[in-house]
PDB file of C-alpha atoms in Angstrom:
ATOM      1  CA  MET A 131      94.773 156.410  44.712  1.00  0.00           C
ATOM      2  CA  LEU A 132      95.295 153.476  47.078  1.00  0.00           C
ATOM      3  CA  HIS A 133      91.568 152.877  47.488  1.00  0.00           C
ATOM      4  CA  LYS A 134      91.427 152.077  43.766  1.00  0.00           C
ATOM      5  CA  LEU A 135      94.089 149.368  44.009  1.00  0.00           C
ATOM      6  CA  ILE A 136      92.221 146.108  44.443  1.00  0.00           C
ATOM      7  CA  GLY A 137      93.842 142.740  44.912  1.00  0.00           C
ATOM      8  CA  ALA A 138      91.407 140.057  45.952  1.00  0.00           C
ATOM      9  CA  GLU A 139      87.873 141.104  46.923  1.00  0.00           C
ATOM     10  CA  PHE A 140      87.319 138.006  49.084  1.00  0.00           C
ATOM     11  CA  ARG A 141      89.895 136.105  51.109  1.00  0.00           C
ATOM     12  CA  ALA A 142      89.682 132.940  53.189  1.00  0.00           C
ATOM     13  CA  CYS A 143      92.050 130.641  55.034  1.00  0.00           C
ATOM     14  CA  VAL A 144      90.816 127.059  55.221  1.00  0.00           C
ATOM     15  CA  GLU A 145      92.199 123.870  56.752  1.00  0.00           C
ATOM     16  CA  ARG A 146      91.378 120.616  54.948  1.00  0.00           C
ATOM     17  CA  ASP A 147      92.974 117.402  53.716  1.00  0.00           C
ATOM     18  CA  HIS A 148      94.679 117.342  50.336  1.00  0.00           C
ATOM     19  CA  GLU A 149      95.891 114.022  48.968  1.00  0.00           C
ATOM     20  CA  GLY A 150      95.249 112.524  52.397  1.00  0.00           C
ATOM     21  CA  LYS A 151      97.290 115.054  54.383  1.00  0.00           C
ATOM     22  CA  PRO A 152      96.236 118.064  56.513  1.00  0.00           C
ATOM     23  CA  SER A 153      96.735 121.193  54.444  1.00  0.00           C
ATOM     24  CA  HIS A 154      96.542 124.966  54.583  1.00  0.00           C
ATOM     25  CA  VAL A 155      94.410 126.478  51.806  1.00  0.00           C
ATOM     26  CA  VAL A 156      94.606 130.164  50.875  1.00  0.00           C
ATOM     27  CA  VAL A 157      91.517 131.236  48.890  1.00  0.00           C
ATOM     28  CA  ALA A 158      91.268 134.475  46.890  1.00  0.00           C
ATOM     29  CA  GLN A 159      88.394 135.693  44.713  1.00  0.00           C
ATOM     30  CA  ARG A 160      87.687 138.697  42.538  1.00  0.00           C
ATOM     31  CA  VAL A 161      85.067 139.557  39.913  1.00  0.00           C
ATOM     32  CA  TYR A 162      86.609 140.993  36.739  1.00  0.00           C
ATOM     33  CA  PRO A 163      84.623 143.086  34.226  1.00  0.00           C
ATOM     34  CA  THR A 164      84.997 140.746  31.263  1.00  0.00           C
ATOM     35  CA  ASP A 165      83.456 137.534  29.994  1.00  0.00           C
ATOM     36  CA  VAL A 166      84.612 134.011  30.829  1.00  0.00           C
ATOM     37  CA  GLU A 167      86.329 133.384  27.483  1.00  0.00           C
ATOM     38  CA  ASP A 168      88.359 136.594  27.664  1.00  0.00           C
ATOM     39  CA  LEU A 169      89.390 136.035  31.279  1.00  0.00           C
ATOM     40  CA  TRP A 170      90.327 132.438  30.491  1.00  0.00           C
ATOM     41  CA  ASP A 171      92.499 133.660  27.635  1.00  0.00           C
ATOM     42  CA  ALA A 172      94.125 136.318  29.820  1.00  0.00           C
ATOM     43  CA  VAL A 173      95.189 133.764  32.448  1.00  0.00           C
ATOM     44  CA  THR A 174      96.180 130.901  30.108  1.00  0.00           C
ATOM     45  CA  ASN A 175      97.547 132.485  26.917  1.00  0.00           C
ATOM     46  CA  PRO A 176     101.388 132.598  27.032  1.00  0.00           C
ATOM     47  CA  GLU A 177     101.292 135.796  24.988  1.00  0.00           C
ATOM     48  CA  ARG A 178      99.048 137.562  27.502  1.00  0.00           C
ATOM     49  CA  ILE A 179     100.282 136.198  30.849  1.00  0.00           C
ATOM     50  CA  PRO A 180     103.536 138.260  30.765  1.00  0.00           C
ATOM     51  CA  ARG A 181     101.489 141.407  30.187  1.00  0.00           C
ATOM     52  CA  TRP A 182     100.130 141.280  33.739  1.00  0.00           C
ATOM     53  CA  PHE A 183     102.094 138.591  35.625  1.00  0.00           C
ATOM     54  CA  MET A 184     105.523 137.370  34.505  1.00  0.00           C
ATOM     55  CA  PRO A 185     107.149 135.640  31.521  1.00  0.00           C
ATOM     56  CA  ILE A 186     106.187 131.994  31.142  1.00  0.00           C
ATOM     57  CA  GLU A 187     107.350 129.129  28.946  1.00  0.00           C
ATOM     58  CA  GLY A 188     106.484 125.479  28.466  1.00  0.00           C
ATOM     59  CA  GLN A 189     103.569 123.444  27.177  1.00  0.00           C
ATOM     60  CA  LEU A 190     100.436 125.081  28.536  1.00  0.00           C
ATOM     61  CA  ARG A 191      98.111 122.112  28.231  1.00  0.00           C
ATOM     62  CA  GLN A 192      96.997 119.276  30.487  1.00  0.00           C
ATOM     63  CA  GLY A 193     100.014 117.153  31.316  1.00  0.00           C
ATOM     64  CA  GLY A 194     102.423 119.844  30.135  1.00  0.00           C
ATOM     65  CA  ARG A 195     105.138 121.529  32.140  1.00  0.00           C
ATOM     66  CA  TYR A 196     105.342 125.286  32.659  1.00  0.00           C
ATOM     67  CA  GLN A 197     108.018 127.582  34.082  1.00  0.00           C
ATOM     68  CA  LEU A 198     107.544 131.148  35.298  1.00  0.00           C
ATOM     69  CA  LYS A 199     110.753 133.120  34.768  1.00  0.00           C
ATOM     70  CA  GLY A 200     112.621 133.355  38.044  1.00  0.00           C
ATOM     71  CA  ASN A 201     109.756 131.808  39.968  1.00  0.00           C
ATOM     72  CA  ALA A 202     107.735 128.582  40.206  1.00  0.00           C
ATOM     73  CA  GLY A 203     107.291 125.817  37.664  1.00  0.00           C
ATOM     74  CA  GLY A 204     105.266 122.633  37.609  1.00  0.00           C
ATOM     75  CA  THR A 205     102.789 120.417  35.811  1.00  0.00           C
ATOM     76  CA  ILE A 206      99.330 121.337  34.571  1.00  0.00           C
ATOM     77  CA  THR A 207      97.118 118.575  35.948  1.00  0.00           C
ATOM     78  CA  ARG A 208      93.718 119.822  34.742  1.00  0.00           C
ATOM     79  CA  CYS A 209      92.663 122.069  31.877  1.00  0.00           C
ATOM     80  CA  ASP A 210      88.928 122.413  31.188  1.00  0.00           C
ATOM     81  CA  ARG A 211      88.374 125.446  28.970  1.00  0.00           C
ATOM     82  CA  PRO A 212      87.037 127.963  29.904  1.00  0.00           C
ATOM     83  CA  THR A 213      86.280 127.303  33.554  1.00  0.00           C
ATOM     84  CA  ALA A 214      89.007 125.344  35.371  1.00  0.00           C
ATOM     85  CA  PHE A 215      92.679 124.525  35.544  1.00  0.00           C
ATOM     86  CA  ASP A 216      94.890 122.980  38.228  1.00  0.00           C
ATOM     87  CA  LEU A 217      98.652 122.850  38.483  1.00  0.00           C
ATOM     88  CA  THR A 218     101.499 121.958  40.777  1.00  0.00           C
ATOM     89  CA  TRP A 219     103.555 124.858  42.126  1.00  0.00           C
ATOM     90  CA  GLU A 220     107.163 123.718  42.501  1.00  0.00           C
ATOM     91  CA  MET A 221     109.758 126.081  43.919  1.00  0.00           C
ATOM     92  CA  ASN A 222     112.969 125.788  45.971  1.00  0.00           C
ATOM     93  CA  GLY A 223     112.522 122.035  46.293  1.00  0.00           C
ATOM     94  CA  GLY A 224     108.981 122.275  47.668  1.00  0.00           C
ATOM     95  CA  MET A 225     105.611 121.516  46.108  1.00  0.00           C
ATOM     96  CA  SER A 226     102.175 123.014  46.565  1.00  0.00           C
ATOM     97  CA  TRP A 227      99.072 123.114  44.377  1.00  0.00           C
ATOM     98  CA  VAL A 228      97.075 125.882  42.710  1.00  0.00           C
ATOM     99  CA  THR A 229      93.526 125.625  41.371  1.00  0.00           C
ATOM    100  CA  VAL A 230      91.746 128.309  39.344  1.00  0.00           C
ATOM    101  CA  ARG A 231      88.003 128.434  38.650  1.00  0.00           C
ATOM    102  CA  LEU A 232      86.100 130.908  36.473  1.00  0.00           C
ATOM    103  CA  ALA A 233      82.343 131.469  36.616  1.00  0.00           C
ATOM    104  CA  PRO A 234      80.049 134.128  35.085  1.00  0.00           C
ATOM    105  CA  GLU A 235      78.732 136.632  37.597  1.00  0.00           C
ATOM    106  CA  GLY A 236      76.506 139.465  36.435  1.00  0.00           C
ATOM    107  CA  LYS A 237      78.272 141.233  33.589  1.00  0.00           C
ATOM    108  CA  GLY A 238      81.640 139.920  34.710  1.00  0.00           C
ATOM    109  CA  THR A 239      83.469 136.751  35.683  1.00  0.00           C
ATOM    110  CA  ARG A 240      84.453 135.558  39.143  1.00  0.00           C
ATOM    111  CA  LEU A 241      87.966 134.157  39.446  1.00  0.00           C
ATOM    112  CA  THR A 242      88.550 131.866  42.427  1.00  0.00           C
ATOM    113  CA  LEU A 243      92.111 130.812  43.186  1.00  0.00           C
ATOM    114  CA  GLU A 244      93.140 128.305  45.834  1.00  0.00           C
ATOM    115  CA  HIS A 245      96.757 127.731  46.831  1.00  0.00           C
ATOM    116  CA  ILE A 246      97.151 124.518  48.818  1.00  0.00           C
ATOM    117  CA  VAL A 247     100.158 123.303  50.809  1.00  0.00           C
ATOM    118  CA  HIS A 248     100.644 120.326  53.117  1.00  0.00           C
ATOM    119  CA  ALA A 249     100.804 121.733  56.643  1.00  0.00           C
ATOM    120  CA  ALA A 250     103.722 119.530  57.693  1.00  0.00           C
ATOM    121  CA  ASP A 251     105.860 120.842  54.820  1.00  0.00           C
ATOM    122  CA  VAL A 252     105.703 124.482  55.956  1.00  0.00           C
ATOM    123  CA  GLU A 253     105.238 124.264  59.720  1.00  0.00           C
ATOM    124  CA  GLN A 254     108.027 126.670  60.686  1.00  0.00           C
ATOM    125  CA  PHE A 255     107.396 129.073  57.795  1.00  0.00           C
ATOM    126  CA  TRP A 256     103.638 129.129  58.421  1.00  0.00           C
ATOM    127  CA  SER A 257     104.076 129.744  62.149  1.00  0.00           C
ATOM    128  CA  GLN A 258     106.061 132.882  61.307  1.00  0.00           C
ATOM    129  CA  PHE A 259     104.187 134.308  58.299  1.00  0.00           C
ATOM    130  CA  GLY A 260     100.790 132.574  58.071  1.00  0.00           C
ATOM    131  CA  PRO A 261      98.594 132.847  54.958  1.00  0.00           C
ATOM    132  CA  GLY A 262      99.769 136.329  54.018  1.00  0.00           C
ATOM    133  CA  ALA A 263     103.105 135.103  52.674  1.00  0.00           C
ATOM    134  CA  THR A 264     101.244 133.495  49.791  1.00  0.00           C
ATOM    135  CA  GLY A 265      98.212 135.752  49.907  1.00  0.00           C
ATOM    136  CA  VAL A 266     100.008 139.072  49.457  1.00  0.00           C
ATOM    137  CA  GLY A 267     101.774 137.689  46.394  1.00  0.00           C
ATOM    138  CA  TRP A 268      98.465 136.632  44.850  1.00  0.00           C
ATOM    139  CA  ASP A 269      96.931 140.002  45.742  1.00  0.00           C
ATOM    140  CA  LEU A 270      99.678 141.617  43.669  1.00  0.00           C
ATOM    141  CA  GLY A 271      98.881 139.221  40.821  1.00  0.00           C
ATOM    142  CA  PHE A 272      95.153 139.979  41.045  1.00  0.00           C
ATOM    143  CA  LEU A 273      96.023 143.690  41.020  1.00  0.00           C
ATOM    144  CA  GLY A 274      98.157 143.342  37.882  1.00  0.00           C
ATOM    145  CA  LEU A 275      95.444 141.374  36.101  1.00  0.00           C
ATOM    146  CA  GLY A 276      92.853 143.989  36.996  1.00  0.00           C
ATOM    147  CA  GLN A 277      95.011 146.847  35.726  1.00  0.00           C
ATOM    148  CA  TYR A 278      95.742 144.998  32.496  1.00  0.00           C
ATOM    149  CA  LEU A 279      92.080 144.191  31.816  1.00  0.00           C
ATOM    150  CA  GLU A 280      91.007 147.729  32.662  1.00  0.00           C
ATOM    151  CA  THR A 281      93.553 149.543  30.492  1.00  0.00           C
ATOM    152  CA  GLY A 282      94.506 146.963  27.867  1.00  0.00           C
ATOM    153  CA  GLY A 283      98.110 148.016  28.390  1.00  0.00           C
ATOM    154  CA  ASP A 284     101.038 146.000  29.606  1.00  0.00           C
ATOM    155  CA  VAL A 285     101.954 146.111  33.270  1.00  0.00           C
ATOM    156  CA  ALA A 286     105.599 146.507  32.271  1.00  0.00           C
ATOM    157  CA  ALA A 287     108.151 144.734  34.445  1.00  0.00           C
ATOM    158  CA  GLU A 288     110.220 147.912  34.822  1.00  0.00           C
ATOM    159  CA  ALA A 289     107.228 149.974  35.897  1.00  0.00           C
ATOM    160  CA  ALA A 290     106.029 147.232  38.246  1.00  0.00           C
ATOM    161  CA  ALA A 291     109.466 146.994  39.868  1.00  0.00           C
ATOM    162  CA  SER A 292     109.536 150.758  40.358  1.00  0.00           C
ATOM    163  CA  TRP A 293     106.024 150.750  41.820  1.00  0.00           C
ATOM    164  CA  VAL A 294     106.805 147.948  44.286  1.00  0.00           C
ATOM    165  CA  ALA A 295     109.396 150.234  45.902  1.00  0.00           C
ATOM    166  CA  SER A 296     106.936 153.129  46.218  1.00  0.00           C
ATOM    167  CA  ASP A 297     105.140 154.224  49.377  1.00  0.00           C
ATOM    168  CA  GLU A 298     101.820 153.449  47.690  1.00  0.00           C
ATOM    169  CA  ALA A 299     102.853 149.864  46.979  1.00  0.00           C
ATOM    170  CA  LYS A 300     104.130 149.370  50.502  1.00  0.00           C
ATOM    171  CA  ALA A 301     100.831 150.654  51.877  1.00  0.00           C
ATOM    172  CA  PHE A 302      99.004 148.232  49.570  1.00  0.00           C
ATOM    173  CA  MET A 303     101.094 145.288  50.772  1.00  0.00           C
ATOM    174  CA  ARG A 304     100.626 146.190  54.431  1.00  0.00           C
ATOM    175  CA  ALA A 305      96.870 146.474  53.880  1.00  0.00           C
ATOM    176  CA  SER A 306      96.897 143.125  52.085  1.00  0.00           C
ATOM    177  CA  ALA A 307      98.767 141.475  54.969  1.00  0.00           C
ATOM    178  CA  ARG A 308      96.210 142.867  57.444  1.00  0.00           C
ATOM    179  CA  SER A 309      93.357 141.593  55.274  1.00  0.00           C
ATOM    180  CA  TRP A 310      94.873 138.122  55.241  1.00  0.00           C
ATOM    181  CA  ALA A 311      95.172 138.301  59.015  1.00  0.00           C
ATOM    182  CA  ASP A 312      91.438 139.082  59.166  1.00  0.00           C
ATOM    183  CA  ALA A 313      90.750 136.041  56.983  1.00  0.00           C
ATOM    184  CA  HIS A 314      92.988 133.933  59.233  1.00  0.00           C
ATOM    185  CA  VAL A 315      91.084 135.028  62.330  1.00  0.00           C
ATOM    186  CA  ALA A 316      87.788 134.253  60.585  1.00  0.00           C
ATOM    187  CA  GLY A 317      89.220 130.799  59.901  1.00  0.00           C
ATOM    188  CA  GLY A 318      89.866 130.194  63.593  1.00  0.00           C
ATOM    189  CA  GLU A 319      93.318 131.616  64.388  1.00  0.00           C
ATOM    190  CA  ALA A 320      93.812 133.672  67.543  1.00  0.00           C
ATOM    191  CA  PRO A 321      93.745 137.399  66.689  1.00  0.00           C
ATOM    192  CA  ASP A 322      97.076 138.232  68.335  1.00  0.00           C
ATOM    193  CA  VAL A 323      98.800 135.330  66.570  1.00  0.00           C
ATOM    194  CA  ALA A 324      97.328 136.285  63.193  1.00  0.00           C
ATOM    195  CA  ARG A 325      98.310 139.954  63.652  1.00  0.00           C
ATOM    196  CA  GLY A 326     101.872 138.966  64.541  1.00  0.00           C
ATOM    197  CA  MET A 327     102.133 136.835  61.409  1.00  0.00           C
ATOM    198  CA  ALA A 328     100.782 139.726  59.326  1.00  0.00           C
ATOM    199  CA  GLU A 329     103.407 142.086  60.729  1.00  0.00           C
ATOM    200  CA  CYS A 330     106.177 139.652  59.770  1.00  0.00           C
ATOM    201  CA  THR A 331     104.694 139.249  56.297  1.00  0.00           C
ATOM    202  CA  ALA A 332     104.375 143.002  55.756  1.00  0.00           C
ATOM    203  CA  ALA A 333     107.974 143.512  56.871  1.00  0.00           C
ATOM    204  CA  PHE A 334     109.139 140.800  54.470  1.00  0.00           C
ATOM    205  CA  TYR A 335     107.373 142.371  51.495  1.00  0.00           C
ATOM    206  CA  THR A 336     108.193 145.999  52.269  1.00  0.00           C
ATOM    207  CA  GLY A 337     111.693 145.588  53.623  1.00  0.00           C
ATOM    208  CA  GLY A 338     110.778 146.608  57.142  1.00  0.00           C
TER     209      GLY A 338
END
């Protein structure tokens, strides 16, 4: 069953300036078997987002504030239907940025997500966990979205919580952490350093 569980299909770890400061950028992509309008609605409609991600409230429009229940909140800084939105990701006193782009590809739509953080703000955390700390979480989100679009059914919070504790989920998260380590190495990190970060990330997500 595990081979059918797909998070991102493409991962990258990029270093570039954001707002004039050196930043780490985690990039995840996946092609979903639906058209741009439907995928846009799935990732922006407050009635549909909880069906695959988590409950959300706020004003989901450019300039509006959003809040994910028990998680991040922020401001929507760009909203160009049906291809692009940007937002701030504010959590535990820190701020990072998320951009989402949608583009037709074949009979489906490619979703590209970038999560950007100023390097100086996460120096100690990054040196321990690397890109997987963010990347594994987004892989789980990509997985939930894929299951929802495939079945049309809710990825119920209770079922998701039960699955996360399963051996299958732990294997998925370990595989995701290793994949992010591969992306980190491709981005220039030393293999042994990237593998060590991935092991810490996998342990964090799986409980050991």
